Amino acid sequence: MPHVIVLDQLSPQGLELLAADPRIEFDVRTGLAGDELREALTHYDGALCRSGVKITADVLEGNQRLKAIVRAGVGTDNIDGQAATRQGIVVMNTPAGNTVSTAEHAIALMLALSRNVAPAYQSLLEGRWDRKKFTGAQLAGKTLGIVGLGRIGQAVAARAIAFQMRVLGYDPYLARQRAAELGIELIDSVDAMLPEVDYLTVHTPLSEQTRGLIGKKELEIIKPGARLINCARGGIYDEEALAAGLKSGVLAGVALDVYPVEPCTKSPLFGMPGVLCTPHLGASTDEAQTQVAVEGVNLLIDFLTTGNIRHAVNVSPLDAQTLENLSGYLDVAYRLGLLMAQLDTAPAKACRMQYRGDIADKDTTLLSASFACGLLEHALDIKPNIVNASLLLNERGIELVENKQKGKGPFASVIRAELQTADGYNQATGTLFGHNMPRLVQLGENQLEAFLDGILMVFFHRDIPGIIGAVGSIFGRHKINIAQMAVGRAARGAEAVGVLNLDDIPSEEAMAEVHNHPAIHHAVIIQLPAAGQLPAWLQRRT
Ligand code: NAD
Ligand code: MLT
């Protein structure tokens, strides 16, 4: 039964869902870090977190069990995505559950800044009735600039428009037409927007492009008296520059919900007039926390029990039905990878996958990933799966290209894998008989029909009479039973190949006798999974 660990505080509704599901077990272990976290994660199949726990590369290193991490929330910056991908761990998030709450928080900060809500209340607490000092500004008729027009940016725009604000937006990934439908004037750059804005709010991830997006240089062109809000990620604004901007009067106010380092107890802005800060409360509403927890739990349970991958940030979405429908050919591709890796053990340089027939219409990237899993299976400490296979190939500089041919050949569908190694070039073609019987139908130029399971001896020889008998009597003398046999050749009397399925691995002496046969150039033992045995990542979970 899959075991789940909850690493941060999760809303009670999320925990109730976990408790009510008989298909999983779970533990709540919050506050873990470093070695303790690393050790804990080795005992679980899935993890649920918010932004508190830091899941670093060190913490994931060597983990052979964890299959998925679900972030109840949007930002996955507390999880090392690259390290998770490398370990074959799916990282998912709940992108929409806290959109409205965060947009409302940005609007709340804008209003509170404009009407001096926090300092006015503080002055009352201090026994003063100071109406003049706290004269504010109204939002209606003012211009709001929004950088990042995704879910939250758009929700903020809708609310600002309801407040009768003019909304300018910058987002390189939003079409002008869509922006216009939303009532947003799309601007070509942040710099072009700055001289016009009374308020600026950012709703992008923190990235190389957005780090320090607003700093000293930008404050030189911003409209004097502007108010800045950040409910996205700390680091998008340069806090030192904002403090200087407030001091010089260029900025009338700054409201922050997020900080470069969190928890944050020290900032050049804390205590300055015109500053309003909250401790990362954008998504902290009962509604948002319930939604992200429930959605996160459902995502994780669904993945662990059926294989469905939704809202993953490091792998394409994959539904259990697609996996199920493709499982026969995924198995063929995987076995071809295992075969090629053992046929020629010289370092692989490049692979070319060709899909012909009906299979060419399917998601062939999954099939290529499955081939890569087989190819790398015995080469690495890390267990390859369809999440990490492409990355692992890439890291080794092994190029994989795909080619699709719609027209059918002798089979409804075939997968042809070509592998270039430091020593040469091999190709093998496989197909599926029925739903789950992988077959090898071509090796090099030789056509044949061999079972792709169990222990195989593949031997290349001259096409002369007596070879099969000679090999059969060697194995007979060494008490190795031959379960199946296939031979293939391109033409009569040319080079040929034989594939024997054996019940046991032949001894070195038996193999030496095979190698000594004058017509056999090369013989190799290949070990494949037994018939019907699928790799762990392809096994049905329910
Ligand atoms: P989203 O993915 O829906 O939107 C992000 C948008 O930013 C996208 O439209 C993207 O095109 C745009 N973008 C990316 N790079 C850009 C750039 N260089 N310039 C301009 N636009 C760029 O994400 P979302 O759900 O709207 O969340 C936005 C941010 O808010 C995230 O960083 C998220 O972590 C943060 N967030 C904070 C809280 C909180 O509690 N304060 C809550 C939820 C989300
Ligand atoms: C998020 O990215 O979802 C928010 O920052 C909210 C949170 O961390 O809880």
XYZ file of C-alpha atoms and ligand atoms in Angstrom:
595
model
C 0.000 0.000 0.000
C 1.448 3.436 -0.909
C 2.703 5.457 2.045
C 2.358 9.247 2.080
C 4.164 11.819 4.214
C 2.662 15.261 4.927
C 5.569 17.657 5.429
C 3.808 20.988 6.166
C 0.629 22.065 7.931
C -2.281 21.045 5.737
C -5.903 22.085 6.150
C -8.058 19.601 8.144
C -10.160 18.811 5.068
C -7.029 17.557 3.280
C -6.039 15.376 6.219
C -9.581 14.004 6.479
C -9.451 12.956 2.825
C -6.174 11.132 3.447
C -7.581 9.416 6.538
C -10.711 8.331 4.693
C -8.885 6.614 1.822
C -8.289 2.897 2.515
C -5.851 2.627 -0.441
C -3.077 4.620 1.245
C -1.424 5.123 4.598
C -0.105 8.494 5.733
C 1.928 10.209 8.440
C 2.109 13.904 9.288
C 5.720 14.867 10.029
C 6.204 18.614 9.860
C 9.328 20.655 10.611
C 11.766 18.140 9.070
C 14.982 19.369 7.437
C 18.397 18.115 6.249
C 19.392 14.552 7.129
C 16.234 13.917 9.114
C 14.088 14.858 6.108
C 16.294 12.867 3.736
C 16.004 9.748 5.893
C 12.249 10.191 6.369
C 11.582 10.492 2.633
C 13.156 7.104 1.930
C 10.154 5.457 3.634
C 7.430 7.075 1.532
C 5.997 6.804 -1.973
C 4.482 10.287 -2.017
C 4.973 13.592 -0.199
C 2.627 16.531 0.296
C 3.959 19.941 1.209
C 3.331 23.674 1.176
C 6.173 26.176 1.027
C 7.695 25.498 4.466
C 9.796 22.391 3.880
C 12.881 22.711 1.659
C 13.260 19.657 -0.583
C 16.784 20.106 -1.906
C 18.955 17.953 -4.177
C 20.801 16.639 -1.080
C 17.543 15.590 0.510
C 16.503 13.615 -2.601
C 19.912 12.125 -3.392
C 19.779 8.328 -3.557
C 16.052 8.106 -2.807
C 14.806 4.947 -4.539
C 11.242 4.987 -3.252
C 9.680 8.431 -3.552
C 7.569 8.714 -6.713
C 5.768 12.036 -6.343
C 5.858 15.317 -4.458
C 2.706 17.408 -4.475
C 2.870 21.075 -3.553
C -0.429 22.314 -2.100
C -0.085 25.744 -3.702
C 1.448 27.281 -6.817
C 5.165 28.021 -6.380
C 7.401 24.954 -6.354
C 10.536 26.966 -5.615
C 11.040 25.094 -2.323
C 11.514 21.855 -4.305
C 14.620 21.227 -6.409
C 12.769 20.316 -9.609
C 15.883 19.293 -11.515
C 16.952 16.907 -8.758
C 13.438 15.471 -8.494
C 13.301 14.899 -12.265
C 16.678 13.208 -12.178
C 15.436 10.825 -9.494
C 12.327 10.132 -11.578
C 10.037 11.892 -9.094
C 6.961 13.674 -10.451
C 6.419 17.152 -8.968
C 2.840 18.423 -9.122
C 1.158 21.587 -7.853
C -2.364 22.907 -7.405
C -2.270 25.921 -9.681
C -5.708 27.456 -9.256
C -6.797 26.811 -5.671
C -5.402 30.046 -4.221
C -5.728 32.399 -7.217
C -8.692 34.387 -5.948
C -7.383 34.705 -2.393
C -4.010 35.961 -3.619
C -5.591 38.425 -6.043
C -7.811 39.696 -3.217
C -4.746 40.099 -1.019
C -3.011 42.208 -3.666
C -6.123 44.403 -3.906
C -6.351 44.538 -0.096
C -2.753 45.776 0.091
C -3.410 48.369 -2.620
C -6.428 49.706 -0.765
C -4.779 49.579 2.642
C -1.689 51.383 1.303
C -3.815 54.042 -0.374
C -5.936 54.679 2.694
C -3.167 54.324 5.305
C -5.198 51.672 7.103
C -2.361 50.214 9.168
C -0.679 53.442 10.392
C -4.047 55.101 11.051
C -5.122 52.242 13.318
C -1.703 52.293 15.003
C -2.141 56.022 15.747
C -5.533 55.301 17.327
C -3.948 52.634 19.494
C -1.392 55.237 20.531
C -4.234 57.571 21.610
C -4.221 59.995 18.661
C -7.162 61.096 16.506
C -5.257 62.259 13.443
C -7.547 62.626 10.433
C -5.418 65.049 8.438
C -2.231 63.006 8.501
C -3.900 60.011 6.905
C -5.530 61.580 3.893
C -5.243 58.933 1.186
C -5.716 58.386 -2.521
C -8.620 56.725 -4.294
C -8.176 53.883 -6.790
C -10.850 54.947 -9.268
C -9.373 56.769 -12.225
C -5.818 55.646 -11.424
C -3.582 53.478 -13.606
C -2.481 50.030 -12.450
C 0.420 48.248 -14.141
C 0.431 44.447 -13.872
C 3.512 42.442 -14.747
C 2.538 38.802 -15.313
C -0.964 38.179 -16.579
C -1.470 34.546 -15.607
C -4.155 33.338 -13.251
C -3.516 35.833 -10.437
C -2.552 38.754 -12.685
C -5.818 38.371 -14.603
C -7.862 38.053 -11.407
C -6.248 41.257 -10.111
C -7.029 43.003 -13.417
C -10.721 42.037 -13.219
C -10.962 43.426 -9.684
C -9.059 46.602 -10.516
C -11.373 47.226 -13.487
C -14.318 46.849 -11.086
C -12.679 49.641 -9.059
C -12.702 51.768 -12.231
C -8.963 51.659 -12.701
C -7.184 51.752 -16.053
C -5.162 48.538 -16.336
C -1.908 48.204 -18.266
C -0.300 44.796 -18.517
C 2.981 43.225 -19.564
C 3.298 39.510 -20.215
C 5.280 38.168 -23.182
C 3.114 35.044 -23.210
C -0.303 36.694 -23.483
C -1.856 37.517 -26.858
C -2.883 41.145 -27.422
C -6.366 40.009 -28.443
C -6.885 38.087 -25.178
C -5.623 41.047 -23.135
C -8.077 43.329 -24.915
C -10.945 40.913 -24.147
C -9.964 41.182 -20.490
C -9.977 44.974 -20.641
C -6.194 45.184 -20.278
C -3.978 47.410 -22.448
C -1.009 45.206 -23.304
C 2.294 47.120 -23.199
C 5.471 45.954 -24.926
C 7.832 46.225 -21.979
C 7.938 46.968 -18.275
C 9.963 50.116 -18.966
C 7.272 51.432 -21.317
C 4.667 50.974 -18.615
C 6.518 52.541 -15.676
C 6.106 56.265 -16.546
C 2.319 55.784 -16.576
C 1.569 53.744 -13.468
C 0.142 54.959 -10.175
C 0.275 51.386 -8.884
C 2.446 48.484 -9.965
C 1.839 44.856 -9.005
C 3.834 41.786 -10.097
C 2.404 38.297 -10.596
C 5.208 36.317 -12.240
C 7.356 33.502 -10.922
C 10.808 34.468 -9.669
C 13.112 33.633 -12.571
C 16.323 34.854 -14.146
C 14.164 37.311 -16.135
C 12.152 38.602 -13.173
C 14.783 38.745 -10.414
C 15.424 42.418 -9.668
C 12.807 43.416 -12.263
C 12.304 46.703 -10.417
C 15.503 48.269 -9.112
C 17.313 51.609 -9.066
C 17.241 52.023 -12.864
C 13.482 51.406 -13.118
C 12.753 53.843 -10.278
C 14.405 56.552 -12.360
C 11.613 56.267 -14.940
C 8.622 55.290 -12.819
C 5.839 57.862 -12.389
C 6.646 59.817 -9.192
C 4.318 58.921 -6.316
C 3.725 55.346 -7.520
C 2.810 52.588 -5.069
C 4.315 49.099 -5.526
C 2.823 45.772 -4.463
C 4.388 42.291 -4.480
C 2.308 39.216 -3.672
C 4.281 36.937 -6.028
C 7.832 36.130 -4.945
C 10.497 37.980 -2.959
C 13.404 39.132 -5.112
C 11.325 40.496 -7.996
C 11.719 43.935 -6.403
C 15.115 45.088 -5.184
C 14.279 46.014 -1.572
C 17.282 48.354 -1.098
C 16.217 50.310 -4.191
C 12.623 50.503 -2.916
C 13.820 51.838 0.450
C 15.837 54.520 -1.371
C 12.825 55.315 -3.576
C 10.611 55.812 -0.522
C 13.215 58.042 1.146
C 13.577 60.232 -1.930
C 9.793 60.493 -2.391
C 9.808 58.772 -5.807
C 7.584 56.110 -4.272
C 4.521 56.881 -2.169
C 4.179 53.368 -0.839
C 5.385 49.775 -0.915
C 3.381 46.723 0.145
C 5.026 43.313 0.328
C 3.713 39.862 1.120
C 6.828 37.969 0.020
C 10.576 38.277 0.687
C 13.861 37.084 -0.801
C 14.426 34.882 2.269
C 11.514 33.504 4.247
C 10.657 33.519 7.080
C 11.718 37.166 7.016
C 12.155 39.157 10.204
C 14.535 41.830 8.900
C 14.139 44.066 5.880
C 15.419 47.524 4.972
C 11.738 48.403 4.481
C 10.305 47.308 7.823
C 9.254 50.339 9.874
C 9.577 52.893 7.066
C 6.652 55.265 6.517
C 4.560 54.200 3.518
C 5.393 50.527 3.958
C 2.898 47.761 4.624
C 4.059 44.175 4.980
C 2.364 40.838 5.627
C 4.058 37.484 6.314
C 3.248 35.627 3.058
C -0.505 35.634 3.624
C -1.683 35.756 -0.015
C -3.056 32.232 0.049
C -3.863 32.183 3.750
C -7.632 31.998 3.693
C -9.752 29.091 4.836
C -11.112 28.768 1.320
C -7.728 28.723 -0.451
C -6.119 26.391 2.066
C -9.006 23.957 1.850
C -8.933 24.025 -1.926
C -5.185 23.500 -2.310
C -5.113 20.764 0.344
C -8.061 18.865 -1.122
C -6.759 19.258 -4.661
C -3.237 18.251 -3.602
C -4.423 15.131 -1.764
C -6.577 14.112 -4.729
C -3.676 14.601 -7.156
C -1.343 12.489 -5.052
C -3.791 9.668 -4.351
C -4.815 9.566 -8.008
C -1.181 9.308 -9.096
C -0.229 6.693 -6.518
C -3.261 4.510 -7.193
C -3.799 4.878 -10.957
C -0.698 6.526 -12.444
C -2.589 9.658 -13.583
C -0.237 12.626 -13.800
C -1.976 16.033 -13.672
C -0.551 19.488 -13.011
C 3.002 18.182 -13.104
C 5.673 20.853 -13.385
C 8.472 18.535 -14.516
C 6.801 16.055 -16.877
C 3.987 16.032 -19.445
C 0.515 15.165 -18.189
C -0.275 11.483 -18.480
C -3.537 9.760 -17.753
C -3.752 6.182 -16.583
C -5.839 5.234 -19.630
C -3.109 6.406 -22.055
C -0.543 4.430 -20.097
C -2.804 1.389 -20.093
C -3.571 1.684 -23.833
C 0.106 2.033 -24.705
C 1.427 -0.435 -22.178
C 2.057 -3.243 -24.721
C 4.161 -1.020 -26.981
C 5.809 0.715 -24.019
C 6.906 -2.759 -23.003
C 8.209 -3.498 -26.539
C 10.189 -0.223 -26.532
C 11.566 -0.902 -23.050
C 12.676 -4.423 -24.017
C 14.306 -3.124 -27.209
C 16.272 -0.696 -25.014
C 17.377 -3.535 -22.725
C 18.321 -5.654 -25.753
C 20.364 -2.908 -27.430
C 22.241 -2.108 -24.217
C 23.355 -5.751 -23.927
C 23.997 -6.418 -27.618
C 26.761 -3.834 -27.667
C 28.092 -2.641 -24.343
C 30.282 0.104 -25.847
C 29.228 3.621 -24.781
C 26.050 4.734 -26.554
C 26.302 7.906 -28.637
C 22.944 8.416 -30.321
C 19.632 6.674 -30.868
C 17.072 6.989 -33.563
C 13.573 5.666 -33.000
C 11.293 4.938 -35.930
C 7.580 4.379 -35.417
C 5.655 2.849 -38.282
C 1.947 2.112 -38.686
C -0.811 2.776 -36.131
C 1.687 3.421 -33.355
C 2.982 6.494 -35.194
C -0.277 8.280 -34.221
C 0.294 7.743 -30.501
C 2.382 9.683 -27.987
C 5.713 8.406 -29.266
C 7.711 10.557 -26.822
C 6.494 8.177 -24.117
C 7.655 5.211 -26.196
C 11.069 6.788 -26.737
C 11.317 7.487 -22.999
C 10.473 3.837 -22.379
C 13.239 2.744 -24.790
C 15.645 5.052 -22.913
C 14.599 3.424 -19.626
C 15.627 0.021 -20.983
C 18.836 1.349 -22.502
C 19.952 2.967 -19.220
C 18.457 0.443 -16.806
C 21.730 -1.275 -15.893
C 24.033 1.675 -16.489
C 23.059 3.942 -13.609
C 22.504 4.043 -9.871
C 19.309 5.957 -10.464
C 16.375 3.869 -11.680
C 15.232 5.388 -14.956
C 11.520 5.885 -15.520
C 9.487 7.949 -17.968
C 9.931 11.050 -15.791
C 13.715 11.121 -15.833
C 14.673 9.075 -18.929
C 15.105 11.997 -21.350
C 17.043 14.053 -18.798
C 19.350 11.113 -18.030
C 20.005 10.558 -21.757
C 20.660 14.262 -22.164
C 23.058 14.381 -19.244
C 25.066 11.646 -20.953
C 25.094 13.506 -24.248
C 23.150 10.700 -25.967
C 20.989 12.249 -28.630
C 17.595 10.673 -29.321
C 15.680 11.525 -32.479
C 12.289 10.250 -33.560
C 10.876 9.551 -36.957
C 7.307 8.511 -37.780
C 6.006 6.670 -40.844
C 2.281 6.444 -41.277
C 2.215 3.692 -43.952
C 1.966 0.099 -42.715
C 4.583 -2.536 -43.473
C 4.053 -6.260 -42.831
C 2.866 -5.461 -39.275
C 0.146 -3.084 -38.015
C 2.798 -1.273 -35.960
C 6.517 -1.621 -35.487
C 9.153 0.153 -33.415
C 12.620 0.234 -34.909
C 15.463 1.299 -32.656
C 18.870 2.225 -34.038
C 21.743 2.691 -31.669
C 25.087 4.165 -32.500
C 27.822 3.278 -30.036
C 31.537 3.959 -29.839
C 32.010 0.555 -31.549
C 29.447 0.701 -34.318
C 25.813 0.603 -35.135
C 22.955 -1.799 -34.308
C 19.309 -1.853 -35.123
C 16.440 -3.937 -33.815
C 12.763 -3.849 -34.679
C 9.979 -5.025 -32.402
C 6.241 -5.402 -32.532
C 3.413 -6.592 -30.346
C 1.467 -9.803 -30.910
C -1.964 -9.618 -29.294
C -2.043 -7.213 -26.359
C 1.042 -8.204 -24.457
C 3.399 -10.433 -26.440
C 6.484 -8.441 -27.501
C 8.326 -9.903 -30.458
C 11.631 -9.131 -32.155
C 10.982 -9.074 -35.910
C 14.256 -7.771 -37.265
C 17.828 -7.644 -36.025
C 20.286 -5.850 -38.283
C 19.237 -6.837 -41.792
C 17.860 -10.180 -40.640
C 14.148 -10.784 -40.421
C 12.987 -13.245 -37.802
C 10.298 -13.769 -35.220
C 11.707 -14.164 -31.725
C 10.226 -13.922 -28.249
C 11.453 -10.796 -26.430
C 11.507 -12.264 -22.940
C 13.633 -14.202 -20.483
C 17.179 -15.345 -21.247
C 18.189 -15.016 -24.893
C 21.289 -16.153 -26.681
C 21.729 -14.071 -29.829
C 24.333 -15.499 -32.193
C 25.513 -14.182 -35.534
C 26.767 -16.787 -38.006
C 27.209 -17.851 -41.585
C 24.024 -19.338 -43.092
C 25.239 -22.938 -43.538
C 23.583 -26.266 -42.701
C 24.091 -27.753 -39.234
C 24.477 -24.603 -37.091
C 21.245 -25.058 -35.143
C 22.076 -28.712 -34.524
C 25.589 -27.824 -33.352
C 24.373 -25.183 -30.883
C 21.557 -27.513 -29.745
C 23.988 -30.298 -28.941
C 26.346 -27.934 -27.033
C 23.482 -26.815 -24.813
C 22.197 -30.412 -24.558
C 25.573 -31.543 -23.216
C 25.537 -28.636 -20.727
C 21.936 -29.365 -19.713
C 20.576 -26.019 -20.866
C 17.029 -26.339 -22.115
C 16.069 -24.347 -25.199
C 12.508 -23.011 -24.801
C 12.116 -21.200 -28.135
C 14.201 -20.726 -31.222
C 14.191 -18.312 -34.159
C 16.577 -17.838 -37.035
C 16.678 -15.103 -39.595
C 18.705 -14.038 -42.583
C 18.629 -11.378 -45.243
C 19.295 -13.884 -48.082
C 20.160 -17.574 -48.549
C 23.784 -18.344 -47.718
C 24.417 -14.823 -46.375
C 25.041 -13.737 -42.811
C 22.360 -14.960 -40.411
C 21.244 -14.537 -36.841
C 19.804 -16.995 -34.347
C 17.894 -16.177 -31.174
C 17.394 -18.908 -28.596
C 15.234 -18.480 -25.503
C 16.935 -20.482 -22.772
C 15.632 -21.722 -19.435
C 18.956 -20.981 -17.694
C 22.040 -18.836 -18.219
C 24.705 -20.996 -19.943
C 28.008 -21.532 -18.164
C 31.227 -19.941 -19.443
C 32.321 -23.371 -20.729
C 29.136 -23.758 -22.774
C 29.527 -20.258 -24.207
C 33.203 -20.954 -25.012
C 32.103 -23.937 -27.102
C 29.559 -21.754 -28.942
C 32.237 -19.125 -29.610
C 34.617 -21.828 -30.886
C 32.253 -22.940 -33.632
C 33.974 -21.860 -36.877
C 30.791 -20.445 -38.480
C 29.687 -18.380 -35.436
C 31.230 -14.883 -35.294
C 29.596 -13.542 -32.229
C 27.268 -14.786 -29.508
C 25.884 -12.847 -26.588
C 23.563 -13.573 -23.674
C 20.766 -11.066 -23.197
C 18.628 -10.980 -20.069
C 15.115 -9.598 -20.399
C 12.192 -9.627 -17.969
C 10.027 -12.758 -18.041
C 6.955 -12.682 -20.295
C 4.340 -10.293 -18.865
C 6.715 -8.734 -16.310
C 6.530 -4.956 -16.639
C 8.913 -2.332 -15.224
C 7.710 -0.869 -11.893
C 6.646 2.444 -13.445
C 4.393 0.630 -15.923
C 2.715 -1.754 -13.546
C -1.015 -1.266 -13.015
C -1.582 0.225 -9.580
C -5.092 -0.910 -8.765
P 0.736 31.778 -13.573
O 1.707 30.776 -14.025
O -0.708 31.556 -13.856
O 1.133 33.204 -14.137
C 2.444 33.680 -14.213
C 2.494 34.597 -15.417
O 3.742 35.252 -15.428
C 2.359 33.877 -16.744
O 1.289 34.403 -17.509
C 3.682 34.145 -17.433
O 3.532 34.280 -18.829
C 4.110 35.428 -16.783
N 5.533 35.688 -16.869
C 6.547 34.822 -16.720
N 7.724 35.474 -16.887
C 7.425 36.758 -17.124
C 8.220 37.905 -17.361
N 9.552 37.829 -17.392
N 7.591 39.074 -17.569
C 6.240 39.138 -17.558
N 5.442 38.080 -17.349
C 6.033 36.906 -17.126
O 0.982 31.908 -11.993
P -0.011 32.503 -10.915
O -0.820 31.397 -10.329
O -0.681 33.675 -11.462
O 1.056 32.918 -9.780
C 1.900 34.017 -9.969
C 2.925 34.108 -8.852
O 2.276 34.286 -7.608
C 3.795 32.884 -8.665
O 5.121 33.291 -8.429
C 3.270 32.237 -7.408
O 4.245 31.486 -6.763
C 2.867 33.442 -6.623
N 1.870 33.151 -5.599
C 1.984 33.789 -4.409
C 1.033 33.589 -3.425
C 1.143 34.234 -2.086
O 0.716 33.657 -1.099
N 1.656 35.432 -1.991
C -0.044 32.723 -3.667
C -0.148 32.111 -4.915
C 0.818 32.341 -5.881
C 1.952 29.666 -3.468
O 2.917 29.679 -4.233
O 1.007 28.886 -3.602
C 1.896 30.660 -2.405
O 3.055 31.335 -2.220
C 1.156 30.258 -1.174
C 1.861 29.379 -0.193
O 3.064 29.262 -0.221
O 1.172 28.789 0.616
